[in-house]
CSV table of C-alpha atoms and ligand atoms in Angstrom, one decimal:
chain,number,residue,atom,x,y,z
E,1,MET,CA,223.5,-8.6,231.2
E,2,LYS,CA,220.8,-9.6,233.6
E,3,THR,CA,217.6,-8.5,231.9
E,4,GLU,CA,215.5,-11.7,232.4
E,5,ASN,CA,212.4,-11.3,234.5
E,6,ASN,CA,213.4,-7.7,235.2
E,7,ASN,CA,211.2,-4.8,234.4
E,8,LYS,CA,213.6,-2.1,235.7
E,9,VAL,CA,214.9,0.5,233.2
E,10,SER,CA,216.9,3.7,233.9
E,11,VAL,CA,216.4,6.6,231.5
E,12,ILE,CA,219.2,9.1,231.3
E,13,GLY,CA,218.3,12.4,229.6
E,14,LEU,CA,214.9,14.0,230.0
E,15,GLY,CA,214.7,16.3,227.0
E,16,SER,CA,211.6,16.0,224.8
E,17,MET,CA,212.6,12.6,223.5
E,18,GLY,CA,214.0,11.1,226.8
E,19,THR,CA,210.9,12.2,228.7
E,20,THR,CA,208.7,10.5,226.1
E,21,LEU,CA,210.7,7.3,226.3
E,22,ALA,CA,210.5,7.3,230.1
E,23,ARG,CA,206.7,8.0,230.0
E,24,LEU,CA,206.1,5.1,227.5
E,25,LEU,CA,207.9,2.7,229.8
E,26,LEU,CA,205.9,3.9,232.8
E,27,GLN,CA,202.7,3.4,230.9
E,28,LYS,CA,203.7,-0.2,230.1
E,29,GLY,CA,204.4,-1.0,233.8
E,30,TYR,CA,208.2,-0.7,233.9
E,31,GLU,CA,209.9,0.5,237.0
E,32,VAL,CA,211.6,3.5,235.7
E,33,THR,CA,214.5,5.4,237.3
E,34,VAL,CA,215.3,8.7,235.7
E,35,TRP,CA,218.2,11.2,235.8
E,36,ASN,CA,218.8,14.4,234.0
E,37,ARG,CA,221.5,17.1,234.2
E,38,SER,CA,218.8,19.6,235.2
E,39,SER,CA,216.8,17.8,237.8
E,40,GLY,CA,213.6,20.0,237.4
E,41,LYS,CA,212.8,18.1,234.2
E,42,ALA,CA,211.9,15.0,236.2
E,43,ASP,CA,209.1,16.5,238.2
E,44,GLU,CA,206.2,15.4,235.9
E,45,LEU,CA,207.6,11.9,235.5
E,46,VAL,CA,208.0,11.5,239.2
E,47,LYS,CA,204.3,12.4,239.6
E,48,GLU,CA,203.6,9.7,237.1
E,49,GLY,CA,205.6,7.1,239.1
E,50,ALA,CA,209.2,7.4,238.0
E,51,ILE,CA,212.0,7.3,240.6
E,52,LEU,CA,214.4,10.2,240.5
E,53,ALA,CA,218.0,9.1,241.1
E,54,LYS,CA,220.0,11.4,243.3
E,55,ASP,CA,223.0,11.1,241.0
E,56,ILE,CA,224.0,9.3,237.8
E,57,ALA,CA,225.7,6.4,239.6
E,58,GLU,CA,222.5,5.7,241.5
E,59,ALA,CA,220.6,5.7,238.2
E,60,ILE,CA,223.0,3.2,236.7
E,61,ILE,CA,222.8,0.9,239.8
E,62,ALA,CA,219.0,1.0,239.8
E,63,SER,CA,218.4,-1.1,236.6
E,64,PRO,CA,220.0,-3.7,234.3
E,65,VAL,CA,219.1,-1.6,231.2
E,66,ILE,CA,220.3,2.0,230.8
E,67,VAL,CA,218.6,4.0,228.1
E,68,ILE,CA,220.5,7.2,227.3
E,69,CYS,CA,219.0,9.9,225.1
E,70,VAL,CA,220.7,13.2,225.2
E,71,TYR,CA,221.7,16.0,222.8
E,72,ASN,CA,224.7,14.3,221.2
E,73,TYR,CA,227.7,12.0,221.8
E,74,GLN,CA,229.7,14.6,223.7
E,75,ALA,CA,226.8,15.1,226.2
E,76,SER,CA,226.5,11.3,226.5
E,77,GLN,CA,230.2,10.9,227.3
E,78,GLN,CA,230.2,13.8,229.8
E,79,ILE,CA,227.5,11.9,231.7
E,80,LEU,CA,228.8,8.4,231.3
E,81,ASP,CA,232.6,8.5,231.0
E,82,THR,CA,233.3,9.3,234.7
E,83,ALA,CA,234.9,7.2,237.4
E,84,ALA,CA,231.6,7.0,239.3
E,85,VAL,CA,229.8,5.5,236.4
E,86,ARG,CA,232.6,3.2,235.3
E,87,ALA,CA,232.7,1.7,238.8
E,88,VAL,CA,229.0,0.5,238.5
E,89,LEU,CA,228.7,-0.3,234.8
E,90,ASN,CA,229.7,-3.9,234.9
E,91,GLN,CA,227.0,-6.3,233.4
E,92,LYS,CA,224.7,-3.4,232.4
E,93,LEU,CA,223.1,-3.1,229.0
E,94,VAL,CA,223.5,0.4,227.6
E,95,LEU,CA,221.0,1.4,224.9
E,96,GLN,CA,222.2,4.5,223.2
E,97,LEU,CA,219.4,6.4,221.6
E,98,SER,CA,221.1,9.8,221.3
E,99,THR,CA,221.8,10.6,217.6
E,100,ILE,CA,225.6,10.0,217.2
E,101,SER,CA,228.0,9.4,214.3
E,102,PRO,CA,229.2,6.0,213.0
E,103,ASP,CA,232.7,6.6,214.5
E,104,GLU,CA,231.2,7.6,217.8
E,105,ALA,CA,229.2,4.4,217.9
E,106,ILE,CA,232.3,2.3,217.4
E,107,GLU,CA,234.1,4.2,220.2
E,108,ALA,CA,231.1,3.9,222.5
E,109,GLU,CA,230.8,0.1,222.0
E,110,LEU,CA,234.5,-0.3,222.8
E,111,TRP,CA,234.2,2.0,225.8
E,112,ALA,CA,231.2,-0.1,227.1
E,113,ALA,CA,233.1,-3.4,226.6
E,114,GLU,CA,236.1,-2.0,228.4
E,115,ASN,CA,233.8,-1.3,231.3
E,116,GLY,CA,232.1,-4.7,231.3
E,117,ALA,CA,228.8,-3.5,229.7
E,118,SER,CA,227.0,-4.6,226.6
E,119,TYR,CA,226.0,-1.8,224.2
E,120,ILE,CA,223.5,-1.3,221.5
E,121,ASN,CA,223.0,1.7,219.2
E,122,GLY,CA,219.7,3.1,218.0
E,123,GLY,CA,218.6,5.8,215.6
E,124,ILE,CA,215.1,7.1,216.3
E,125,GLN,CA,213.5,8.3,213.0
E,126,ALA,CA,210.4,9.9,214.5
E,127,ALA,CA,209.4,12.9,216.6
E,128,PRO,CA,208.5,12.5,220.3
E,129,ARG,CA,204.8,12.6,219.6
E,130,GLN,CA,205.1,9.8,217.0
E,131,MET,CA,206.8,7.4,219.5
E,132,GLY,CA,205.2,4.3,220.8
E,133,GLN,CA,203.1,3.6,217.6
E,134,PRO,CA,203.1,0.3,215.7
E,135,ASP,CA,204.8,2.1,212.7
E,136,THR,CA,207.3,4.2,214.7
E,137,PRO,CA,210.7,3.6,212.9
E,138,ILE,CA,213.8,2.8,215.0
E,139,LEU,CA,217.1,1.6,213.5
E,140,ILE,CA,219.2,-0.7,215.7
E,141,SER,CA,222.7,-2.2,215.4
E,142,GLY,CA,224.9,-4.1,217.8
E,143,LYS,CA,225.5,-7.7,219.0
E,144,GLU,CA,222.4,-9.8,218.3
E,145,ALA,CA,222.2,-11.2,221.8
E,146,THR,CA,222.2,-7.6,223.1
E,147,TYR,CA,219.5,-6.6,220.6
E,148,LEU,CA,217.3,-9.6,221.6
E,149,ALA,CA,217.7,-8.6,225.3
E,150,ALA,CA,216.7,-5.0,224.6
E,151,GLU,CA,213.9,-5.9,222.1
E,152,PRO,CA,211.0,-5.8,224.5
E,153,ILE,CA,212.0,-2.3,225.6
E,154,LEU,CA,212.6,-1.2,222.1
E,155,LYS,CA,209.1,-2.4,221.1
E,156,VAL,CA,207.7,-0.1,223.8
E,157,PHE,CA,209.3,2.8,221.9
E,158,GLY,CA,208.3,1.8,218.4
E,159,GLY,CA,206.8,-1.1,216.5
E,160,SER,CA,208.8,-0.7,213.3
E,161,ILE,CA,212.3,-1.8,214.4
E,162,SER,CA,215.0,-2.4,211.7
E,163,TYR,CA,217.7,-4.5,213.2
E,164,LEU,CA,220.7,-3.9,210.9
E,165,GLY,CA,223.1,-6.4,212.2
E,166,GLU,CA,226.1,-6.6,214.5
E,167,LYS,CA,228.2,-3.8,212.9
E,168,ILE,CA,227.6,-1.1,215.5
E,169,ALA,CA,228.1,1.7,213.0
E,170,ALA,CA,225.2,0.5,210.9
E,171,SER,CA,222.4,2.4,212.6
E,172,PRO,CA,224.0,5.8,212.6
E,173,THR,CA,225.2,5.2,209.0
E,174,VAL,CA,221.7,4.3,207.7
E,175,ASP,CA,220.3,7.2,209.7
E,176,LEU,CA,222.7,9.6,207.9
E,177,ALA,CA,221.9,8.0,204.5
E,178,THR,CA,218.2,8.5,205.2
E,179,LEU,CA,218.8,12.1,206.1
E,180,SER,CA,220.6,12.6,202.8
E,181,TYR,CA,217.5,11.3,201.0
E,182,ILE,CA,215.1,13.4,203.1
E,183,TYR,CA,217.1,16.7,202.5
E,184,GLY,CA,217.6,16.0,198.8
E,185,ALA,CA,213.9,15.4,198.4
E,186,SER,CA,213.0,18.4,200.6
E,187,ILE,CA,215.2,20.8,198.6
E,188,GLY,CA,213.6,19.5,195.4
E,189,PHE,CA,210.2,19.9,196.9
E,190,PHE,CA,210.8,23.5,197.9
E,191,HIS,CA,212.3,24.3,194.5
E,192,GLY,CA,209.2,22.9,193.0
E,193,ALA,CA,207.1,25.2,195.3
E,194,ARG,CA,209.0,28.2,193.8
E,195,ILE,CA,208.1,27.0,190.2
E,196,ILE,CA,204.5,26.8,191.4
E,197,GLU,CA,204.6,30.3,193.0
E,198,SER,CA,206.2,31.7,189.9
E,199,GLN,CA,203.1,30.7,187.9
E,200,GLY,CA,200.7,31.9,190.6
E,201,LEU,CA,199.5,28.4,191.4
E,202,SER,CA,198.6,26.8,194.7
E,203,VAL,CA,201.5,25.3,196.7
E,204,ALA,CA,199.0,23.4,198.9
E,205,ALA,CA,197.5,21.7,195.8
E,206,TYR,CA,201.1,20.9,194.6
E,207,ALA,CA,201.9,19.5,198.1
E,208,LYS,CA,198.9,17.2,197.9
E,209,ILE,CA,200.0,15.8,194.6
E,210,ILE,CA,203.5,15.2,196.0
E,211,ALA,CA,202.1,13.3,199.0
E,212,GLY,CA,200.0,11.2,196.5
E,213,ILE,CA,202.9,10.2,194.4
E,214,SER,CA,205.4,9.6,197.3
E,215,PRO,CA,204.5,5.9,198.0
E,216,SER,CA,205.0,4.9,194.4
E,217,PHE,CA,208.2,7.0,194.1
E,218,GLY,CA,209.4,5.0,197.2
E,219,GLU,CA,208.8,1.8,195.3
E,220,PHE,CA,210.7,3.2,192.3
E,221,LEU,CA,213.7,4.0,194.6
E,222,ARG,CA,213.6,0.5,196.1
E,223,HIS,CA,213.9,-0.8,192.5
E,224,GLU,CA,216.8,1.5,191.7
E,225,GLY,CA,218.5,0.5,195.0
E,226,ASN,CA,218.2,-3.1,194.1
E,227,MET,CA,219.8,-2.4,190.7
E,228,VAL,CA,222.8,-0.6,192.4
E,229,HIS,CA,223.1,-3.5,194.8
E,230,ALA,CA,223.2,-5.9,191.9
E,231,GLU,CA,225.5,-3.6,189.8
E,232,ASN,CA,223.0,-4.1,187.0
E,233,TYR,CA,222.3,-0.9,185.0
E,234,THR,CA,220.3,-2.4,182.1
E,235,ILE,CA,217.3,-0.2,181.4
E,236,THR,CA,214.2,-1.5,183.2
E,237,GLU,CA,212.3,1.6,184.4
E,238,SER,CA,213.9,4.9,183.4
E,239,PRO,CA,216.9,5.6,181.0
E,240,LEU,CA,219.4,8.0,182.5
E,241,ARG,CA,219.1,10.2,179.4
E,242,ILE,CA,215.5,11.1,180.3
E,243,SER,CA,216.8,12.6,183.5
E,244,VAL,CA,219.5,14.5,181.6
E,245,ALA,CA,216.8,16.2,179.5
E,246,ALA,CA,214.5,16.7,182.5
E,247,THR,CA,217.1,18.4,184.7
E,248,ALA,CA,218.2,20.6,181.8
E,249,ARG,CA,214.6,21.6,181.3
E,250,LEU,CA,214.2,22.4,185.0
E,251,GLU,CA,217.3,24.6,184.9
E,252,GLN,CA,216.1,26.5,181.9
E,253,THR,CA,212.6,26.9,183.5
E,254,ALA,CA,214.2,28.4,186.6
E,255,ILE,CA,216.3,30.8,184.4
E,256,ASP,CA,213.2,31.9,182.4
E,257,ALA,CA,211.1,32.3,185.5
E,258,GLY,CA,213.8,34.4,187.3
E,259,ILE,CA,213.8,32.0,190.3
E,260,ASN,CA,216.7,30.5,192.2
E,261,THR,CA,218.7,28.1,189.9
E,262,GLN,CA,221.0,26.4,192.4
E,263,PHE,CA,219.2,23.1,192.8
E,264,PRO,CA,218.4,22.4,189.1
E,265,ALA,CA,221.9,23.6,188.1
E,266,PHE,CA,223.4,21.1,190.5
E,267,ALA,CA,221.1,18.3,189.3
E,268,ALA,CA,221.6,19.1,185.6
E,269,ALA,CA,225.4,19.2,186.0
E,270,LEU,CA,225.4,15.8,187.7
E,271,PHE,CA,223.3,14.1,185.1
E,272,LYS,CA,225.3,15.8,182.2
E,273,LYS,CA,228.5,14.4,183.8
E,274,ALA,CA,226.9,10.9,183.8
E,275,GLU,CA,225.9,11.3,180.1
E,276,LEU,CA,229.4,12.4,179.2
E,277,ALA,CA,230.8,9.4,181.0
E,278,GLY,CA,228.7,7.2,178.7
E,279,TYR,CA,225.8,6.2,181.0
E,280,GLY,CA,223.0,7.8,179.0
E,281,ASP,CA,221.7,4.6,177.7
E,282,GLN,CA,221.7,2.8,181.1
E,283,GLU,CA,219.2,2.8,183.9
E,284,VAL,CA,219.0,6.1,185.9
E,285,ALA,CA,220.6,4.2,188.8
E,286,ALA,CA,223.9,4.5,186.9
E,287,LEU,CA,224.2,8.0,188.4
E,288,ILE,CA,225.7,6.2,191.4
E,289,LYS,CA,228.8,5.6,189.3
E,290,VAL,CA,229.4,9.4,189.0
E,291,LEU,CA,228.9,9.8,192.8
E,292,ARG,CA,231.5,7.1,193.4
E,293,GLU,CA,234.1,9.5,191.9
E,294,GLN,CA,235.5,12.3,194.0
F,1,NAP,N1,213.2,15.4,219.4
F,1,NAP,C1,213.2,14.8,218.2
F,1,NAP,O1,212.3,15.0,217.3
F,1,NAP,C2,214.2,13.7,218.0
F,1,NAP,C3,213.9,12.8,216.9
F,1,NAP,C4,214.9,11.8,216.6
F,1,NAP,C5,216.0,11.7,217.4
F,1,NAP,N2,216.2,12.6,218.4
F,1,NAP,C6,217.5,12.5,219.2
F,1,NAP,O2,217.2,12.3,220.6
F,1,NAP,C7,218.3,13.0,221.3
F,1,NAP,C8,217.6,13.9,222.3
F,1,NAP,O3,216.8,14.8,221.7
F,1,NAP,P1,215.7,15.7,222.4
F,1,NAP,O4,214.8,16.2,221.4
F,1,NAP,O5,215.3,15.0,223.7
F,1,NAP,O6,216.7,17.0,222.8
F,1,NAP,P2,216.4,18.1,223.9
F,1,NAP,O7,215.0,18.2,224.2
F,1,NAP,O8,217.2,19.3,223.4
F,1,NAP,O9,217.2,17.6,225.2
F,1,NAP,C9,218.6,17.4,225.2
F,1,NAP,C10,218.9,16.6,226.4
F,1,NAP,O10,220.4,16.5,226.4
F,1,NAP,C11,220.9,16.9,227.7
F,1,NAP,N3,222.2,17.5,227.5
F,1,NAP,C12,222.6,18.4,226.6
F,1,NAP,N4,223.9,18.7,226.7
F,1,NAP,C13,224.3,18.0,227.8
F,1,NAP,C14,225.5,17.9,228.5
F,1,NAP,N5,226.6,18.6,228.1
F,1,NAP,N6,225.6,17.2,229.6
F,1,NAP,C15,224.5,16.5,230.1
F,1,NAP,N7,223.3,16.5,229.5
F,1,NAP,C16,223.2,17.3,228.3
F,1,NAP,C17,219.8,17.9,228.2
F,1,NAP,O11,219.9,18.1,229.6
F,1,NAP,P3,219.4,19.4,230.3
F,1,NAP,O12,217.9,19.2,230.4
F,1,NAP,O13,220.1,19.5,231.6
F,1,NAP,O14,219.7,20.6,229.3
F,1,NAP,C18,218.6,17.2,227.8
F,1,NAP,O15,218.3,16.1,228.6
F,1,NAP,C19,219.1,13.8,220.3
F,1,NAP,O16,220.3,13.1,220.0
F,1,NAP,C20,218.2,13.8,219.1
F,1,NAP,O17,219.0,13.9,217.9
F,1,NAP,C21,215.3,13.6,218.7
């Protein structure tokens, strides 16, 4: 890894995210070489000062740090796992910013090591227009020395970097866990919007209230997460039995209103199971014990 005193970066993949990453680097004075499967996508960046590599091997040779941000792992492998790339990969630092799975990250790190490169994995948790801000969240995992070498470049992409340690699968794992939270909350939000509609109320006003309570709900979840981590289910904030009653009420409300019952039925069944297992008089975080079963 020869990144000291070097401001050269190659960006592979010029979709909406890769283009944004290349542009941010150009704006910070990096010498940026770019490559994309469809070459037309580099035109604007070249006008802004990027160098278009004639082929992928030239892009790899051009810089000590290779940022790759393409559709998925298969696309990344189709680009990188070729004889031409393997021949020039020695000593390079590969910063993978495509969204890939935990197993794929493990495979990619091994593949990079076999070819003499260091590898670090990132999960971008923002849209292209949100990149480059002090609060842009990026999850990172991989060898600490590699992370430290890549840190100045990562800080160009976003100021809120969570370095999750040397286990390479950590960033895609946390990215997936975060998605689980986001989709769970989103489905609950939209079901709530149907309750609002069924009473002829304003979904916009409801959405404003949700936005208002979200920061304190985040703090509540942080508390619950700490309890799971400590395996301590003593009631501190919210007894599980309250959620049993609340989700049963939600299901009954949906039935009475003639709206979709899938979400409250699922939630009510899960909390009922927890109560039947004897967790009613524990903190709501005890729900994790039901989810640990198959
Ligand atoms: N956009 C977002 O909001 C966002 C947010 C967080 C994370 N991400 C992650 O960032 C990555 C890139 O997203 P994006 O929004 O930039 O996607 P995008 O605009 O759809 O661009 C996809 C890129 O992948 C390339 N590609 C796809 N299949 C390929 C293949 N088989 N061989 C070679 N290149 C291939 C495309 O090349 P061509 O131009 O030749 O088709 C293009 O450069 C994804 O993993 C995504 O999950 C995106």
